[in-house]
Backbone as JSON Lines, residues from 0, in Angstrom:
{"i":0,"aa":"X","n":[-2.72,-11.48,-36.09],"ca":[-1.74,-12.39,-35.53],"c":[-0.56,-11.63,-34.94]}
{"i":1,"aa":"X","n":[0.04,-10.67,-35.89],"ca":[1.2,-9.73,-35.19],"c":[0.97,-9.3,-33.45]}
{"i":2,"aa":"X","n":[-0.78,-8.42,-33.93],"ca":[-0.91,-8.26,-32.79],"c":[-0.87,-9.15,-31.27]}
{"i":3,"aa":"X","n":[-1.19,-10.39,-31.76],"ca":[-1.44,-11.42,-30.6],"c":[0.08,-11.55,-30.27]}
{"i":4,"aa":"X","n":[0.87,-11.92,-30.99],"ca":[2.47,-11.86,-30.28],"c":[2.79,-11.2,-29.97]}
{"i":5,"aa":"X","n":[2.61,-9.79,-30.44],"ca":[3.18,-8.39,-29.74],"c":[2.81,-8.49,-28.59]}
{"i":6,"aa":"X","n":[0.94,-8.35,-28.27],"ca":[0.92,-8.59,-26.73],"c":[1.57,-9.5,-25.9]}
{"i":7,"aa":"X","n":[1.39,-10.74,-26.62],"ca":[1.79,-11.81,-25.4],"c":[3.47,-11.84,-25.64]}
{"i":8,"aa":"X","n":[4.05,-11.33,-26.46],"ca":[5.75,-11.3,-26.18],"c":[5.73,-9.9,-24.76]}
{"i":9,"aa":"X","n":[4.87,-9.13,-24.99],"ca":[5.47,-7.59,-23.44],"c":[4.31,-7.9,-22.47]}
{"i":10,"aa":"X","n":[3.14,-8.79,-22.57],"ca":[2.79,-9.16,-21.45],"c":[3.56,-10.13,-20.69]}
{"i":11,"aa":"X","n":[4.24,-11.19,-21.02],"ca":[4.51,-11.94,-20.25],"c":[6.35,-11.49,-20.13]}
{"i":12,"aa":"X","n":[6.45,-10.17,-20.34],"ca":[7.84,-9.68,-19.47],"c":[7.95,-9.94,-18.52]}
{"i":13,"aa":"X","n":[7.13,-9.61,-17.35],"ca":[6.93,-8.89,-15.89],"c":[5.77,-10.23,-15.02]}
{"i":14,"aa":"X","n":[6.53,-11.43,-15.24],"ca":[5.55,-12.71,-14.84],"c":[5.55,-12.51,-13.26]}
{"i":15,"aa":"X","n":[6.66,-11.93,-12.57],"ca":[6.96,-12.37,-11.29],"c":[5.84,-11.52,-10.55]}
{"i":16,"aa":"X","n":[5.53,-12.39,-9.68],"ca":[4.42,-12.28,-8.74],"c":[4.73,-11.62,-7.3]}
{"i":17,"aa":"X","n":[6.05,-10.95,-7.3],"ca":[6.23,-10.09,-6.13],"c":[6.9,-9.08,-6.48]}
{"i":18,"aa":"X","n":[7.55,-8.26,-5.49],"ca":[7.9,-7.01,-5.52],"c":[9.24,-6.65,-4.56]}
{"i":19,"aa":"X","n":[10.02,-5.69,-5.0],"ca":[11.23,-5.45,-4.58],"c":[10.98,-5.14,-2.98]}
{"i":20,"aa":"X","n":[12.03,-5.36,-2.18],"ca":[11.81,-5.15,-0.36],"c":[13.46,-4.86,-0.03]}
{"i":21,"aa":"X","n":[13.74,-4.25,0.71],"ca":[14.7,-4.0,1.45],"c":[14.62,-4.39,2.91]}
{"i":22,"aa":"X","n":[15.73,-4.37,3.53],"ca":[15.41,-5.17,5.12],"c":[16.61,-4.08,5.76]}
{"i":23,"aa":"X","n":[16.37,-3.61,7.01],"ca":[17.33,-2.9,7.44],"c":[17.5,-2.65,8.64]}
{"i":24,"aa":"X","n":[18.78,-3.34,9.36],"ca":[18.59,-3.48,10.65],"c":[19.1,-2.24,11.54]}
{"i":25,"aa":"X","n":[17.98,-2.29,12.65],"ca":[19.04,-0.77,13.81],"c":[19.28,-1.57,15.23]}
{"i":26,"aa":"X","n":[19.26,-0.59,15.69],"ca":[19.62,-1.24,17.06],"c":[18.69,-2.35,17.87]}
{"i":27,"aa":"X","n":[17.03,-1.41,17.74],"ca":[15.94,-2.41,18.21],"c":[15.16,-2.61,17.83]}
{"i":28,"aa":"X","n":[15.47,-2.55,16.16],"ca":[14.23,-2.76,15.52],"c":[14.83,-3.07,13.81]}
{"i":29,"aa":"X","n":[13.77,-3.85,13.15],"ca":[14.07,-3.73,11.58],"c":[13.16,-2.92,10.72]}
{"i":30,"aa":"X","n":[13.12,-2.41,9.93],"ca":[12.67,-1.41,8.98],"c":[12.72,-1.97,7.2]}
{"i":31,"aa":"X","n":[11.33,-2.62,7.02],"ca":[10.88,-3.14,5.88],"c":[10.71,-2.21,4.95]}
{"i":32,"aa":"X","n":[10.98,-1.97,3.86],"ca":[10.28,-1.07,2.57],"c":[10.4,-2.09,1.29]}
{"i":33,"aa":"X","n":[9.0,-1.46,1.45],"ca":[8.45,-2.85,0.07],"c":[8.1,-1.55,-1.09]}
{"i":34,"aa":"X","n":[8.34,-2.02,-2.32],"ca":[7.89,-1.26,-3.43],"c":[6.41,-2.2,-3.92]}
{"i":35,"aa":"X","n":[5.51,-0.85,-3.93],"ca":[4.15,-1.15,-3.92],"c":[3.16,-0.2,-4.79]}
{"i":36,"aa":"X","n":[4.28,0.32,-5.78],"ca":[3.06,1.34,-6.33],"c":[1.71,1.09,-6.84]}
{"i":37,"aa":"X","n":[0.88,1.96,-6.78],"ca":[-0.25,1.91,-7.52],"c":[-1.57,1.23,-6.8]}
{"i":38,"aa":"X","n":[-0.69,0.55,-5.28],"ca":[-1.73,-0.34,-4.07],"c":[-1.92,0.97,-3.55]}
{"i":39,"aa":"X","n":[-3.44,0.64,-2.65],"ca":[-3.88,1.65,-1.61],"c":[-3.19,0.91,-0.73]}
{"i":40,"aa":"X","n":[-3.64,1.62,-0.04],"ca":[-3.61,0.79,2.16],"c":[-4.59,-0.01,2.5]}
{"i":41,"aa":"X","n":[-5.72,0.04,1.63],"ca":[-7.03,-0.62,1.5],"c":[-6.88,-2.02,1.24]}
{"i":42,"aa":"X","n":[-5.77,-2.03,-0.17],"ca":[-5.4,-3.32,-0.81],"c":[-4.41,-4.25,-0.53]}
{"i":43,"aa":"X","n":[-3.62,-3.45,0.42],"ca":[-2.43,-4.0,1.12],"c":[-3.09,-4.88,2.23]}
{"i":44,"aa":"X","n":[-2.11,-6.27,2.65],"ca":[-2.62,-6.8,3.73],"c":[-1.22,-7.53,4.78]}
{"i":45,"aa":"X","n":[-0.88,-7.32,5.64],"ca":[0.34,-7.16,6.91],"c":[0.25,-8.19,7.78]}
{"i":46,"aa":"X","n":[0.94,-9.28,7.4],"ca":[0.57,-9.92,9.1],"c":[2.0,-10.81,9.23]}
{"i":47,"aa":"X","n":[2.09,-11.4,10.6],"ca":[2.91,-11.84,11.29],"c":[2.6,-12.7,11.93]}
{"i":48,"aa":"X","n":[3.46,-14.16,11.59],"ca":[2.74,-15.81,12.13],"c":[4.01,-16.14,12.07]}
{"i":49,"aa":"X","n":[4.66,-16.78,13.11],"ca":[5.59,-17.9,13.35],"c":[7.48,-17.27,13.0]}
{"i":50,"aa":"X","n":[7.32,-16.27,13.13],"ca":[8.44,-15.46,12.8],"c":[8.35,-14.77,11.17]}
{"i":51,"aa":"X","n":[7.35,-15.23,10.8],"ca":[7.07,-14.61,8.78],"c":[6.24,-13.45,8.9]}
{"i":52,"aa":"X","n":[7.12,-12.29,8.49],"ca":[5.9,-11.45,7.74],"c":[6.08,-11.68,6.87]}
{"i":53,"aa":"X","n":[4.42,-11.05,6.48],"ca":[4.16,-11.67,5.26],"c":[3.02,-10.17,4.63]}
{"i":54,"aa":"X","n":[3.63,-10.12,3.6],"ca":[2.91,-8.97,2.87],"c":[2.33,-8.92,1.23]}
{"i":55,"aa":"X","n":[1.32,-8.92,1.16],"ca":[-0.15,-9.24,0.42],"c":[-0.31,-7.92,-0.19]}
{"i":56,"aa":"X","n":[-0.56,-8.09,-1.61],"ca":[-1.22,-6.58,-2.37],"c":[-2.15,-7.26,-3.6]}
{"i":57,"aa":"X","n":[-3.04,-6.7,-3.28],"ca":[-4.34,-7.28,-4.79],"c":[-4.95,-5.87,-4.43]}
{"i":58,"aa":"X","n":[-5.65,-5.66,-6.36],"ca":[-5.71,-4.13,-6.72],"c":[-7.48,-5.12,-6.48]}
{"i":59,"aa":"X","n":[-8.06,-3.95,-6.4],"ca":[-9.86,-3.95,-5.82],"c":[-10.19,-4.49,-7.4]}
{"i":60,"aa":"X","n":[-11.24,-5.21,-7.16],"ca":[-12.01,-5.92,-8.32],"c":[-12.31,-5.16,-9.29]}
{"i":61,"aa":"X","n":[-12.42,-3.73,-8.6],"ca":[-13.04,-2.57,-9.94],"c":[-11.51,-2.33,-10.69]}
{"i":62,"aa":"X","n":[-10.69,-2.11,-10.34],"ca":[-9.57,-1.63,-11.17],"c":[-9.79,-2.33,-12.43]}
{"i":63,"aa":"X","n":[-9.6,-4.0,-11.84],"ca":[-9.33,-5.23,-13.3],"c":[-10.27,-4.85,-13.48]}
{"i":64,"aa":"X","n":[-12.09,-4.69,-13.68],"ca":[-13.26,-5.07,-14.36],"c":[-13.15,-3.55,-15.43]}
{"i":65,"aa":"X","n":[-12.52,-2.08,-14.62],"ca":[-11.92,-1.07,-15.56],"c":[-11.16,-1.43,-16.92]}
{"i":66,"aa":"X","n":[-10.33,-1.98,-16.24],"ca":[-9.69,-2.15,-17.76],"c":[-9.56,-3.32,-18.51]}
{"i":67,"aa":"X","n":[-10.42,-4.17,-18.35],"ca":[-11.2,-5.6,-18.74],"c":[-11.26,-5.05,-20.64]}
{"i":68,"aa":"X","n":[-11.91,-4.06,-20.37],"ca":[-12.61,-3.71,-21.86],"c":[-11.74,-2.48,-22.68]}
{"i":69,"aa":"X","n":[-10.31,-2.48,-22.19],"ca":[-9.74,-2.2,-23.06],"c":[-8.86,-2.46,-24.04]}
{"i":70,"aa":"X","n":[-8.5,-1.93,-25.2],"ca":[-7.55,-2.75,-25.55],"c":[-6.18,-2.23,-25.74]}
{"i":71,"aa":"X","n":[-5.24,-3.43,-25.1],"ca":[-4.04,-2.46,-25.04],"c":[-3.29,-2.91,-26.12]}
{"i":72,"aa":"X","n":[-2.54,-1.76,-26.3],"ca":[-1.42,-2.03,-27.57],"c":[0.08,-3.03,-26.96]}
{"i":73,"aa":"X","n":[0.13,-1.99,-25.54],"ca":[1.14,-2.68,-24.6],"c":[1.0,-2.99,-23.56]}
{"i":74,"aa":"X","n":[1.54,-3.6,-22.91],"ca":[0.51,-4.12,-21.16],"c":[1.59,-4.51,-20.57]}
{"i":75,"aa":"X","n":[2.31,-4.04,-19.33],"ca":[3.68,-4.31,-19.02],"c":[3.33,-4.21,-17.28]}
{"i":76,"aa":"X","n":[1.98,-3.22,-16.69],"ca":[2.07,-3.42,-15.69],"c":[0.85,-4.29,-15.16]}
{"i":77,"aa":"X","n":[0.96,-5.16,-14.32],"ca":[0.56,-6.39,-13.82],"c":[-0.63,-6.01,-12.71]}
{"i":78,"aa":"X","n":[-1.82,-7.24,-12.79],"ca":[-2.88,-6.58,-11.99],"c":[-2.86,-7.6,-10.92]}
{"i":79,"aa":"X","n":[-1.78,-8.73,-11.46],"ca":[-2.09,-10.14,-10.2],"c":[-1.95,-9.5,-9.08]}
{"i":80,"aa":"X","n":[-2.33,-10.5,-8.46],"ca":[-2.09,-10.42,-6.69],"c":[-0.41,-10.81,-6.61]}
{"i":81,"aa":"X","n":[0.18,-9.85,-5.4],"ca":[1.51,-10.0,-5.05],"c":[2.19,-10.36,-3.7]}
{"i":82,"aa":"X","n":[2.9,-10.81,-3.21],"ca":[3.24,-11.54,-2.2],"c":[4.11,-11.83,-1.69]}
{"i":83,"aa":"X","n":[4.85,-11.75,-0.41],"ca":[6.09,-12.04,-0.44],"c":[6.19,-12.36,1.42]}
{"i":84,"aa":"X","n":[7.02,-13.15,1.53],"ca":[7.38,-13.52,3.33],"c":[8.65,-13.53,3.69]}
{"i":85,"aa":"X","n":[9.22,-12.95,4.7],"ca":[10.55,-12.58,4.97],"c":[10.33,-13.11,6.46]}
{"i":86,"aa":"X","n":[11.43,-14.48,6.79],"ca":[11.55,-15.03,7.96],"c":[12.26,-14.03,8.96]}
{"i":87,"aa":"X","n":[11.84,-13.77,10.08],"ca":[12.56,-12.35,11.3],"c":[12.97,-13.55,12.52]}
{"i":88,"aa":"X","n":[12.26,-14.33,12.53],"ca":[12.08,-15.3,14.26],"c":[11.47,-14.66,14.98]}
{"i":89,"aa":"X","n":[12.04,-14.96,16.25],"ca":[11.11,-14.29,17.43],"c":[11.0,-13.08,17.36]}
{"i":90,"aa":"X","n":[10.32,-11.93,17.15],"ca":[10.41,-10.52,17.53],"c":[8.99,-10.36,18.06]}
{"i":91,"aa":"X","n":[8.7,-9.31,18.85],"ca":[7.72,-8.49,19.74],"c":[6.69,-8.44,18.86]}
{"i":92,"aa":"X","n":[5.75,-8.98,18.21],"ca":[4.24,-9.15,17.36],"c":[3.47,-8.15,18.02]}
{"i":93,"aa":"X","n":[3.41,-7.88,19.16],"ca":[2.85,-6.77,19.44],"c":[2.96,-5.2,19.18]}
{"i":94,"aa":"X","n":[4.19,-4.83,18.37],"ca":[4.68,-3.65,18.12],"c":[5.56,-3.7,17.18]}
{"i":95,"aa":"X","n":[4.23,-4.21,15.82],"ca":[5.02,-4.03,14.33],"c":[3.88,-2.49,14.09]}
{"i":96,"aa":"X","n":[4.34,-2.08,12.74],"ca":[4.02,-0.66,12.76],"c":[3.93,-0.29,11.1]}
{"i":97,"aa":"X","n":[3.3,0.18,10.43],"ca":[3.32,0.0,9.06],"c":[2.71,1.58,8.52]}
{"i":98,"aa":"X","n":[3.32,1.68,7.64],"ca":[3.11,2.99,6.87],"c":[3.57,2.73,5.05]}
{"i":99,"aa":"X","n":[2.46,3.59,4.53],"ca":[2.37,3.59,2.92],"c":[2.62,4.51,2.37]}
{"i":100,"aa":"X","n":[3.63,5.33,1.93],"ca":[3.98,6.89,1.44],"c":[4.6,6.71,0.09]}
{"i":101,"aa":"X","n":[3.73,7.22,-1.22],"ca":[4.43,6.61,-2.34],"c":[4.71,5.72,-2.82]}
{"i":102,"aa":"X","n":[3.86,4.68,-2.74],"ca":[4.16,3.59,-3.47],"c":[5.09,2.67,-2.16]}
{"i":103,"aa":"X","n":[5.5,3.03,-1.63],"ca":[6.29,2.32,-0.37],"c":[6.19,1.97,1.05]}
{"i":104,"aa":"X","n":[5.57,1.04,1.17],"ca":[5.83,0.57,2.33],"c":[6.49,-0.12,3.04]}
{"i":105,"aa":"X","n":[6.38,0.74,4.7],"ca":[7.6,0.73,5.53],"c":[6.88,-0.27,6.8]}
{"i":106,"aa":"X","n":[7.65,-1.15,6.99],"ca":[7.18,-1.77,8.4],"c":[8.17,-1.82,8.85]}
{"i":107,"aa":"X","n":[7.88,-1.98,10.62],"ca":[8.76,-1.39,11.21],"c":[8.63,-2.88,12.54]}
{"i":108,"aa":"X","n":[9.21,-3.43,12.34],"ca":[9.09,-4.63,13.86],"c":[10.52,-4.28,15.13]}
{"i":109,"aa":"X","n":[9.53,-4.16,16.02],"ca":[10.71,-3.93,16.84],"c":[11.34,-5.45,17.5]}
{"i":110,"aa":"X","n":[12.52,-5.57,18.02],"ca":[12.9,-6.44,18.93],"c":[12.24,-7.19,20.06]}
{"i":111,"aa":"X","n":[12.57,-7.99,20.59],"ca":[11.72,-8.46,21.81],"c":[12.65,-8.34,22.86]}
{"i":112,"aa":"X","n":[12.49,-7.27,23.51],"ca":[13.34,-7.03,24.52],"c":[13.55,-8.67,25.86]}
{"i":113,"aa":"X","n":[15.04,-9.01,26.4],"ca":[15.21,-9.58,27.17],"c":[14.55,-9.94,28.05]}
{"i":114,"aa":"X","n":[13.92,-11.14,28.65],"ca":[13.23,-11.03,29.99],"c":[14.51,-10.94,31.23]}
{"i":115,"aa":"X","n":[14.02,-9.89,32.48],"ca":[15.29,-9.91,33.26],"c":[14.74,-11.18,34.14]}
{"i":116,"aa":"X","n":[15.84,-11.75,34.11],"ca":[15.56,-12.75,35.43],"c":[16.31,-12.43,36.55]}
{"i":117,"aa":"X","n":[15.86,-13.0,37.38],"ca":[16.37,-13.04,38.79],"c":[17.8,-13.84,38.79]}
{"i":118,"aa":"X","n":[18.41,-13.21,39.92],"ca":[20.11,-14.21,39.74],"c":[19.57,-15.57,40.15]}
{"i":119,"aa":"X","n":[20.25,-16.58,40.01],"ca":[19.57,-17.81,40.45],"c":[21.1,-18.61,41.34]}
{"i":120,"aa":"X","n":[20.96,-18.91,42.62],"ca":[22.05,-19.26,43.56],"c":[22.26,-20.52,42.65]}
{"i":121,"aa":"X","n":[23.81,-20.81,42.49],"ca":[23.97,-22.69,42.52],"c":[24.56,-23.0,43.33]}
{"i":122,"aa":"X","n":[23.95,-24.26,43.77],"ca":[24.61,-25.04,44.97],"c":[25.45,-26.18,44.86]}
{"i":123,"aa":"X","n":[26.5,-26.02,45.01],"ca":[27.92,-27.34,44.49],"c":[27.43,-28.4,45.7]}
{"i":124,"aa":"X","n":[27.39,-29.27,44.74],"ca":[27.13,-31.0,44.8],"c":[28.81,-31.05,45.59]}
């Protein structure tokens, strides 16, 4: 019985289902870093709909079925799937850019540059 509370009092520390992100703006572009240790690039998943990125991490089926059959004394790091969406608006979908170094990934969305228009004459009524 001890044991069953011990686990389930330090398993259910760490319930939250996402992960720390920073947002950082430059001149023509923003620069995402998500904390992601322990994901490949494999397990990570990146996309961009309606002004949301949106960034996805689930560890490969073998990890959990690995350690399915062990038994832990303590269990603090989490195998759920993780998730998170950060509203940008309009930006250039064509030239987001993503990199994984250490546990961290960096996306990179640039701006949507101005369309130039033409001067347009007005004519007083």
């Amino acid at each position: 019985m001890f044991n069953d509370l011990f686990y389930d009092f330090f398993n259910n520390l760490n319930t939250k289902e996402t992960f720390a992100v920073d947002v950082v703006s430059k001149d023509d572009l923003y620069e995402v870093y998500a904390n992601l240790p322990g994901f490949t690039k494999e397990e990570i998943s990146i996309s961009f709909d309606n002004g949301y990125l949106t960034i996805a991490a689930k560890h490969a089926d073998k990890v959990e079925e690995e350690t399915n059959n062990l038994n832990f004394v303590l269990r603090e790091r989490s195998l759920s799937p993780k998730k998170r969406s950060i509203y940008f608006g309009d930006l250039n979908e064509d030239h987001i850019s993503a990199k994984l170094n250490n546990g961290v990934l960096n996306v990179s969305i640039y701006l949507k540059k101005p369309e130039e228009k033409e001067a347009k004459s007005i004519i007083i009524e």
